PDB file of C-alpha atoms in Angstrom:
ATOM      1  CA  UNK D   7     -10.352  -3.670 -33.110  1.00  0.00           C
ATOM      2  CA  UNK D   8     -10.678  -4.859 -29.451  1.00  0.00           C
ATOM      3  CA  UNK D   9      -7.469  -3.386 -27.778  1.00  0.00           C
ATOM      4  CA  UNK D  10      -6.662  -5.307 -24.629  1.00  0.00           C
ATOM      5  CA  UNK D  11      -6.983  -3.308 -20.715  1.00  0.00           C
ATOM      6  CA  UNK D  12      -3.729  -5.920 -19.760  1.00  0.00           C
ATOM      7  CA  UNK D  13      -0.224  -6.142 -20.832  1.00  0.00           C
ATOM      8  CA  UNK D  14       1.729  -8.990 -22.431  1.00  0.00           C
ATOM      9  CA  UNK D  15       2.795  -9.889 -18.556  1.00  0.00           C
ATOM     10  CA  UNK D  16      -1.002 -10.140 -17.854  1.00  0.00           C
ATOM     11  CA  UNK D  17      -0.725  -6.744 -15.199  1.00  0.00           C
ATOM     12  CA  UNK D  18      -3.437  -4.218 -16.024  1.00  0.00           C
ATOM     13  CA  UNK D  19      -2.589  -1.253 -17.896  1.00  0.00           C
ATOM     14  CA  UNK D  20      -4.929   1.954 -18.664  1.00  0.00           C
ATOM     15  CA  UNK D  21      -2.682   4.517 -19.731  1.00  0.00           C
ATOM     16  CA  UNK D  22      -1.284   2.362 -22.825  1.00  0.00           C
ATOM     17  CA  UNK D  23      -5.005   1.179 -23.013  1.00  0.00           C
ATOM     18  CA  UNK D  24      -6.421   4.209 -23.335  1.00  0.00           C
ATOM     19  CA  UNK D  25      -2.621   5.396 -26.151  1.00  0.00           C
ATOM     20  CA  UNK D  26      -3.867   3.009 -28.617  1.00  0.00           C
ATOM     21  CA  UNK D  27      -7.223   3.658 -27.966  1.00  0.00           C
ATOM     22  CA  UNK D  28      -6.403   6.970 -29.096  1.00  0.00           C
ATOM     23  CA  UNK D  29      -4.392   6.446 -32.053  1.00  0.00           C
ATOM     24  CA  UNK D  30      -6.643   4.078 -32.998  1.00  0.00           C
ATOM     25  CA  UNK D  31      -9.689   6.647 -33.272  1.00  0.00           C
ATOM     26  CA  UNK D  32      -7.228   8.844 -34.766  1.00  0.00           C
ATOM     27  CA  UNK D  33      -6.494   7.155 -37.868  1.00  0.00           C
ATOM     28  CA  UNK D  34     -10.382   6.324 -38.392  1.00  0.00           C
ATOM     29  CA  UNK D  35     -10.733  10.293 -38.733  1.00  0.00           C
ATOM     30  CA  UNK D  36      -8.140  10.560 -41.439  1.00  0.00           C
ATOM     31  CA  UNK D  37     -10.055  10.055 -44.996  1.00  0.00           C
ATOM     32  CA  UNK D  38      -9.336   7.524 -46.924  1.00  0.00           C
ATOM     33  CA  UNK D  39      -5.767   8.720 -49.684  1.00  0.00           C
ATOM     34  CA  UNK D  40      -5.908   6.172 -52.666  1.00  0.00           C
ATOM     35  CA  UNK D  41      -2.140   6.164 -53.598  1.00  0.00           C
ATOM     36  CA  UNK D  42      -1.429   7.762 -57.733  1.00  0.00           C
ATOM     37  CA  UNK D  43       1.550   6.880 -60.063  1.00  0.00           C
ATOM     38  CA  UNK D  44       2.639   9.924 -61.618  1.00  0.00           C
ATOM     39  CA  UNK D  45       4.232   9.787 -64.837  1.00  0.00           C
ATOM     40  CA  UNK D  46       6.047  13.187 -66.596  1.00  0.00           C
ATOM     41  CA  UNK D  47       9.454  13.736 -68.035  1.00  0.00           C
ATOM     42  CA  UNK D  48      12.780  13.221 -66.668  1.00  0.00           C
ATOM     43  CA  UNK D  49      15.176  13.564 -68.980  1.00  0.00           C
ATOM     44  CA  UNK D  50      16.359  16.507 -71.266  1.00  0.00           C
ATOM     45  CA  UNK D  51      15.951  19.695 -68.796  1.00  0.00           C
ATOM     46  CA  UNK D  52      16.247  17.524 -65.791  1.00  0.00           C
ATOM     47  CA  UNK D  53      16.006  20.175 -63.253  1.00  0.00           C
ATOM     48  CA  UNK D  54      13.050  21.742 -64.697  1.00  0.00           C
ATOM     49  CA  UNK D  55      11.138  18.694 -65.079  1.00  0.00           C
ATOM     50  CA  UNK D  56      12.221  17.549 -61.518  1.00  0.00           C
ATOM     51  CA  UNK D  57      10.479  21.007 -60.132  1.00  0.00           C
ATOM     52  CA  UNK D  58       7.526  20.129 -62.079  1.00  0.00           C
ATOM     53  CA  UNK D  59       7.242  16.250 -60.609  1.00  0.00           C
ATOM     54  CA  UNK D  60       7.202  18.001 -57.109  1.00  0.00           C
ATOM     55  CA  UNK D  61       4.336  20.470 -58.127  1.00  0.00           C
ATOM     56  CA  UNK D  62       2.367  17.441 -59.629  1.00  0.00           C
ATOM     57  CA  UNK D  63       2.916  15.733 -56.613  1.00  0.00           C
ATOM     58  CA  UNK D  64       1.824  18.408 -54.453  1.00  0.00           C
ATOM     59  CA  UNK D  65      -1.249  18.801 -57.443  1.00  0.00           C
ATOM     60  CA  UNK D  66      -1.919  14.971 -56.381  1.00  0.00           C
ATOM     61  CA  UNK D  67      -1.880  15.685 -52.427  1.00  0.00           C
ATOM     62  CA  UNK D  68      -4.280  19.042 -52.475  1.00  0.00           C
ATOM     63  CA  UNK D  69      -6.705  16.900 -54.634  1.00  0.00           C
ATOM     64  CA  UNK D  70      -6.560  14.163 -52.041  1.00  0.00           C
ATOM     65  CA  UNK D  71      -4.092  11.349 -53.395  1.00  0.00           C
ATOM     66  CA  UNK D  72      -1.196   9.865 -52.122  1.00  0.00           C
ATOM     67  CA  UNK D  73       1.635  10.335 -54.374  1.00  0.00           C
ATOM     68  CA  UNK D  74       4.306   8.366 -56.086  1.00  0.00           C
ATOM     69  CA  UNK D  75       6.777   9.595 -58.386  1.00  0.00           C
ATOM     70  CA  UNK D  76       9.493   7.136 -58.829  1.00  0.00           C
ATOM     71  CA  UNK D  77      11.623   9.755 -61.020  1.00  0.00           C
ATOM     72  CA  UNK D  78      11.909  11.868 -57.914  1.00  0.00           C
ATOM     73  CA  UNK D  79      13.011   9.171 -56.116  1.00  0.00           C
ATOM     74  CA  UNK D  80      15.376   6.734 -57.204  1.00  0.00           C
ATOM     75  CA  UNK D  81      17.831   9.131 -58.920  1.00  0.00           C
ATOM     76  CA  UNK D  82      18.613   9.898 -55.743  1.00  0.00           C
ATOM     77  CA  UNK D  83      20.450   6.511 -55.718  1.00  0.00           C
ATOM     78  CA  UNK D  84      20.497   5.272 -59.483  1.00  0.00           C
ATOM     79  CA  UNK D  85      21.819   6.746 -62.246  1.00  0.00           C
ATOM     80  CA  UNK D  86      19.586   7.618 -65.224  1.00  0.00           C
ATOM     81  CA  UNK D  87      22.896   7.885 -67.455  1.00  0.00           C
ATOM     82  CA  UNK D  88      23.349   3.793 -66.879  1.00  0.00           C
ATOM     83  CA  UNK D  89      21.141   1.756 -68.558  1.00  0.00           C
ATOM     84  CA  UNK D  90      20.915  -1.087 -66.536  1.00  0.00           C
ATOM     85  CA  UNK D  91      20.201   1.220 -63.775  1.00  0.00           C
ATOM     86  CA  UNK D  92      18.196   3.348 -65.844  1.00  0.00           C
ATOM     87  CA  UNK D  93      16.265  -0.239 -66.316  1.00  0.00           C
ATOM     88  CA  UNK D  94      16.207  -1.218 -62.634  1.00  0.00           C
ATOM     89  CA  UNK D  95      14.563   2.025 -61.629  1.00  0.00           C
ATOM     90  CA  UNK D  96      11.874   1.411 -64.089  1.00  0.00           C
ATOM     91  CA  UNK D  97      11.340  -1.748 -62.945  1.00  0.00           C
ATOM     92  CA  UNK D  98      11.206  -0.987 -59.805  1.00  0.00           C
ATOM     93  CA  UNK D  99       8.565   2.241 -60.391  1.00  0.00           C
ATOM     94  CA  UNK D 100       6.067  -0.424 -62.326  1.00  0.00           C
ATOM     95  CA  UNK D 101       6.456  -2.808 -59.270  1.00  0.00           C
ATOM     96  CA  UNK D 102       4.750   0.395 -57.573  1.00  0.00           C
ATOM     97  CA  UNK D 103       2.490   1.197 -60.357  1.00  0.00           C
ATOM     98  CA  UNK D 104       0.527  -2.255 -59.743  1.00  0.00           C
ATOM     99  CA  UNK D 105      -0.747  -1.392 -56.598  1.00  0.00           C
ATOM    100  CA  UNK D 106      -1.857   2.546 -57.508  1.00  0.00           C
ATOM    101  CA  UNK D 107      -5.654   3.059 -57.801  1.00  0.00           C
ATOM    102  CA  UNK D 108      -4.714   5.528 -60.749  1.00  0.00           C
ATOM    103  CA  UNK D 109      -1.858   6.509 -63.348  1.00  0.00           C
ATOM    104  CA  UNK D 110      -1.418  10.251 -63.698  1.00  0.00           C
ATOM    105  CA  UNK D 111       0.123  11.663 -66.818  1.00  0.00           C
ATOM    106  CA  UNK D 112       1.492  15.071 -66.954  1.00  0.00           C
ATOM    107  CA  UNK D 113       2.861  17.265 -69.776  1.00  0.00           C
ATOM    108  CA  UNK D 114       2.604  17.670 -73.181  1.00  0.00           C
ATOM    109  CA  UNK D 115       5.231  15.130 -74.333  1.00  0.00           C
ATOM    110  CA  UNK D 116       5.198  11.400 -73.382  1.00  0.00           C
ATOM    111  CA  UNK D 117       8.657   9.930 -73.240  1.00  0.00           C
ATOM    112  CA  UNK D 118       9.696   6.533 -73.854  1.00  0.00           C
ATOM    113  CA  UNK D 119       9.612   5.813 -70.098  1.00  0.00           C
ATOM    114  CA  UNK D 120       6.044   7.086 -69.438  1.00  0.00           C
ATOM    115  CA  UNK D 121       4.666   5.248 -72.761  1.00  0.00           C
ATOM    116  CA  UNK D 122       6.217   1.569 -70.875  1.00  0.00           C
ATOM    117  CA  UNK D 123       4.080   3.608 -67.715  1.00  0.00           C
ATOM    118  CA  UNK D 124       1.370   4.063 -69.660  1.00  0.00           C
ATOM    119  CA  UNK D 125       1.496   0.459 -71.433  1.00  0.00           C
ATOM    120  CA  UNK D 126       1.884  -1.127 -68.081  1.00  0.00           C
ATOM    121  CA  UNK D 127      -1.692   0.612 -66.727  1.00  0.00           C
ATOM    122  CA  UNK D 128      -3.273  -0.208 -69.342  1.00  0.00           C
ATOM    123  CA  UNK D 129      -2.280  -3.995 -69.509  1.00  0.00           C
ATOM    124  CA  UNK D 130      -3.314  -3.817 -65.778  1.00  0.00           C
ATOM    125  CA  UNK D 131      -6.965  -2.466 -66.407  1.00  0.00           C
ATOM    126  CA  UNK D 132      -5.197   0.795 -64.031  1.00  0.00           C
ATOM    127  CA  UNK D 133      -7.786   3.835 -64.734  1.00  0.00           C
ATOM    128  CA  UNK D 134      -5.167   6.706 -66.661  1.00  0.00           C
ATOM    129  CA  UNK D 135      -5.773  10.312 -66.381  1.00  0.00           C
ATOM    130  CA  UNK D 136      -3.788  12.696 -68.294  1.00  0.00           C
ATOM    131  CA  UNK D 137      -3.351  16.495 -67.196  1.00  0.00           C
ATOM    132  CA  UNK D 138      -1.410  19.741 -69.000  1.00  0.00           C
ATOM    133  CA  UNK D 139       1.179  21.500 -67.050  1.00  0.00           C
ATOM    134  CA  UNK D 140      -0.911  23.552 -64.871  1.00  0.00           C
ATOM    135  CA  UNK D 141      -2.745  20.200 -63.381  1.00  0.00           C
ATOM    136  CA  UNK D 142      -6.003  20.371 -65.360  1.00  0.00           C
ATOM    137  CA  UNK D 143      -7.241  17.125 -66.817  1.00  0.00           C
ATOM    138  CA  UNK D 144      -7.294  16.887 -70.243  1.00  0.00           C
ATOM    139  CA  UNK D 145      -8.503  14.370 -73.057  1.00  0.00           C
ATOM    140  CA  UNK D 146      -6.306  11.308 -74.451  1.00  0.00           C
ATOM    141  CA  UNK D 147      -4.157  12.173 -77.364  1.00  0.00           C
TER     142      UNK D 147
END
Protein backbone atom coordinates (compact mmCIF):
# COMPACT_ATOMS: atom_id res chain seq x y z
CA UNK A 1 0.00 0.00 0.00
CA UNK A 2 1.39 3.35 -1.32
CA UNK A 3 0.76 5.78 1.68
CA UNK A 4 0.73 9.35 0.45
CA UNK A 5 3.92 12.12 1.71
CA UNK A 6 0.75 14.98 1.46
CA UNK A 7 -2.33 15.58 3.37
CA UNK A 8 -5.97 15.73 2.27
CA UNK A 9 -5.29 19.79 2.00
CA UNK A 10 -2.44 18.87 -0.46
CA UNK A 11 0.46 20.43 2.34
CA UNK A 12 3.27 17.92 2.84
CA UNK A 13 3.33 15.89 5.82
CA UNK A 14 6.27 13.42 7.09
CA UNK A 15 5.54 12.78 10.53
CA UNK A 16 1.92 11.23 9.73
CA UNK A 17 3.79 9.80 6.61
CA UNK A 18 6.21 8.15 8.25
CA UNK A 19 2.82 6.99 11.56
CA UNK A 20 1.22 4.93 9.00
CA UNK A 21 4.21 3.92 7.54
CA UNK A 22 4.83 2.44 10.75
CA UNK A 23 1.71 0.84 11.63
CA UNK A 24 1.56 -0.32 8.44
CA UNK A 25 4.90 -2.50 8.76
CA UNK A 26 3.62 -3.32 12.04
CA UNK A 27 0.70 -5.29 11.24
CA UNK A 28 2.70 -7.16 8.32
CA UNK A 29 4.87 -8.62 11.34
CA UNK A 30 1.89 -9.96 13.19
CA UNK A 31 1.21 -13.73 11.82
CA UNK A 32 -1.57 -14.46 10.28
CA UNK A 33 -4.77 -15.67 13.45
CA UNK A 34 -7.47 -17.68 11.44
CA UNK A 35 -10.55 -16.90 13.67
CA UNK A 36 -12.23 -20.61 15.56
CA UNK A 37 -15.90 -21.17 16.69
CA UNK A 38 -15.81 -22.84 19.86
CA UNK A 39 -18.57 -24.94 20.82
CA UNK A 40 -18.90 -26.58 24.72
CA UNK A 41 -21.68 -26.54 27.22
CA UNK A 42 -23.59 -23.82 28.68
CA UNK A 43 -26.21 -24.91 30.46
CA UNK A 44 -26.60 -27.16 33.64
CA UNK A 45 -23.42 -25.99 35.87
CA UNK A 46 -23.30 -22.70 34.15
CA UNK A 47 -20.49 -21.27 36.05
CA UNK A 48 -18.32 -24.17 35.66
CA UNK A 49 -18.79 -24.52 32.09
CA UNK A 50 -18.40 -20.68 31.64
CA UNK A 51 -14.69 -21.08 33.36
CA UNK A 52 -14.05 -23.79 31.01
CA UNK A 53 -15.18 -21.64 27.63
CA UNK A 54 -12.52 -19.06 28.88
CA UNK A 55 -9.72 -21.78 29.25
CA UNK A 56 -10.69 -23.14 25.71
CA UNK A 57 -10.49 -19.85 24.51
CA UNK A 58 -7.27 -19.11 25.95
CA UNK A 59 -6.39 -23.10 24.60
CA UNK A 60 -7.42 -21.48 21.06
CA UNK A 61 -5.14 -18.21 21.49
CA UNK A 62 -1.72 -20.11 22.81
CA UNK A 63 -2.23 -22.46 19.75
CA UNK A 64 -2.50 -19.45 17.50
CA UNK A 65 -6.36 -18.87 16.72
CA UNK A 66 -8.53 -16.17 17.16
CA UNK A 67 -11.35 -17.06 19.29
CA UNK A 68 -15.08 -16.92 19.33
CA UNK A 69 -17.28 -18.20 21.87
CA UNK A 70 -20.68 -16.82 21.48
CA UNK A 71 -21.85 -18.50 24.95
CA UNK A 72 -19.41 -16.22 26.69
CA UNK A 73 -20.72 -13.50 25.07
CA UNK A 74 -24.18 -12.83 24.52
CA UNK A 75 -25.46 -13.91 27.97
CA UNK A 76 -24.05 -11.01 28.91
CA UNK A 77 -27.09 -9.35 27.24
CA UNK A 78 -29.62 -12.29 26.43
CA UNK A 79 -31.12 -14.52 28.52
CA UNK A 80 -30.56 -18.27 28.05
CA UNK A 81 -33.81 -18.89 30.30
CA UNK A 82 -36.01 -17.16 27.22
CA UNK A 83 -36.37 -19.03 24.36
CA UNK A 84 -36.72 -16.64 21.83
CA UNK A 85 -33.66 -15.12 23.16
CA UNK A 86 -32.15 -18.31 23.81
CA UNK A 87 -32.94 -18.61 19.79
CA UNK A 88 -31.61 -15.18 18.80
CA UNK A 89 -28.26 -15.82 20.43
CA UNK A 90 -27.92 -18.94 18.47
CA UNK A 91 -28.66 -17.36 15.54
CA UNK A 92 -26.63 -14.88 15.94
CA UNK A 93 -23.38 -17.32 17.04
CA UNK A 94 -24.00 -19.37 13.51
CA UNK A 95 -24.03 -15.94 11.67
CA UNK A 96 -20.32 -16.00 13.19
CA UNK A 97 -19.69 -19.58 12.65
CA UNK A 98 -19.85 -18.99 8.68
CA UNK A 99 -16.97 -17.00 8.49
CA UNK A 100 -14.57 -19.27 11.08
CA UNK A 101 -11.80 -21.25 9.29
CA UNK A 102 -12.60 -24.05 11.97
CA UNK A 103 -15.34 -25.36 14.55
CA UNK A 104 -13.84 -26.44 17.85
CA UNK A 105 -15.69 -28.87 20.03
CA UNK A 106 -14.91 -29.28 23.60
CA UNK A 107 -16.09 -31.72 26.30
CA UNK A 108 -17.37 -34.90 26.63
CA UNK A 109 -21.09 -34.15 26.16
CA UNK A 110 -22.57 -32.39 23.07
CA UNK A 111 -25.68 -30.44 23.90
CA UNK A 112 -28.49 -29.67 21.78
CA UNK A 113 -26.97 -26.25 20.98
CA UNK A 114 -23.50 -27.50 19.90
CA UNK A 115 -25.14 -30.50 17.75
CA UNK A 116 -27.23 -27.27 15.59
CA UNK A 117 -23.13 -25.93 15.85
CA UNK A 118 -21.96 -28.88 14.73
CA UNK A 119 -24.81 -29.45 11.96
CA UNK A 120 -24.28 -25.96 10.75
CA UNK A 121 -20.21 -26.73 10.01
CA UNK A 122 -20.83 -29.46 8.54
CA UNK A 123 -23.60 -28.22 6.06
CA UNK A 124 -20.96 -25.46 5.43
CA UNK A 125 -18.02 -27.88 4.42
CA UNK A 126 -16.36 -25.90 7.99
CA UNK A 127 -13.31 -28.38 8.98
CA UNK A 128 -14.56 -29.69 12.92
CA UNK A 129 -12.10 -30.62 15.47
CA UNK A 130 -13.16 -32.06 18.65
CA UNK A 131 -10.92 -31.89 21.94
CA UNK A 132 -11.44 -33.48 25.78
CA UNK A 133 -11.36 -31.14 28.63
CA UNK A 134 -7.76 -30.64 28.98
CA UNK A 135 -7.52 -29.26 25.13
CA UNK A 136 -6.13 -32.40 23.45
CA UNK A 137 -7.70 -33.36 20.16
CA UNK A 138 -9.47 -36.30 20.09
CA UNK A 139 -11.33 -38.62 17.46
CA UNK A 140 -15.15 -38.13 16.33
CA UNK A 141 -17.61 -39.98 18.41
Amino acid sequence: MKVNLYNSEGYHDPTAHDAIVNVLKEQRKRPYMPKVFISSPFAGDVQRNIKNARRYCAFAVRSGYIPFAPHLFYPQFLSDGDTEQRELGLFMGMVFLDSCKEVWVFGERISSGMQQEIDRAEKRDIPIRFFNDQCEEVSPK
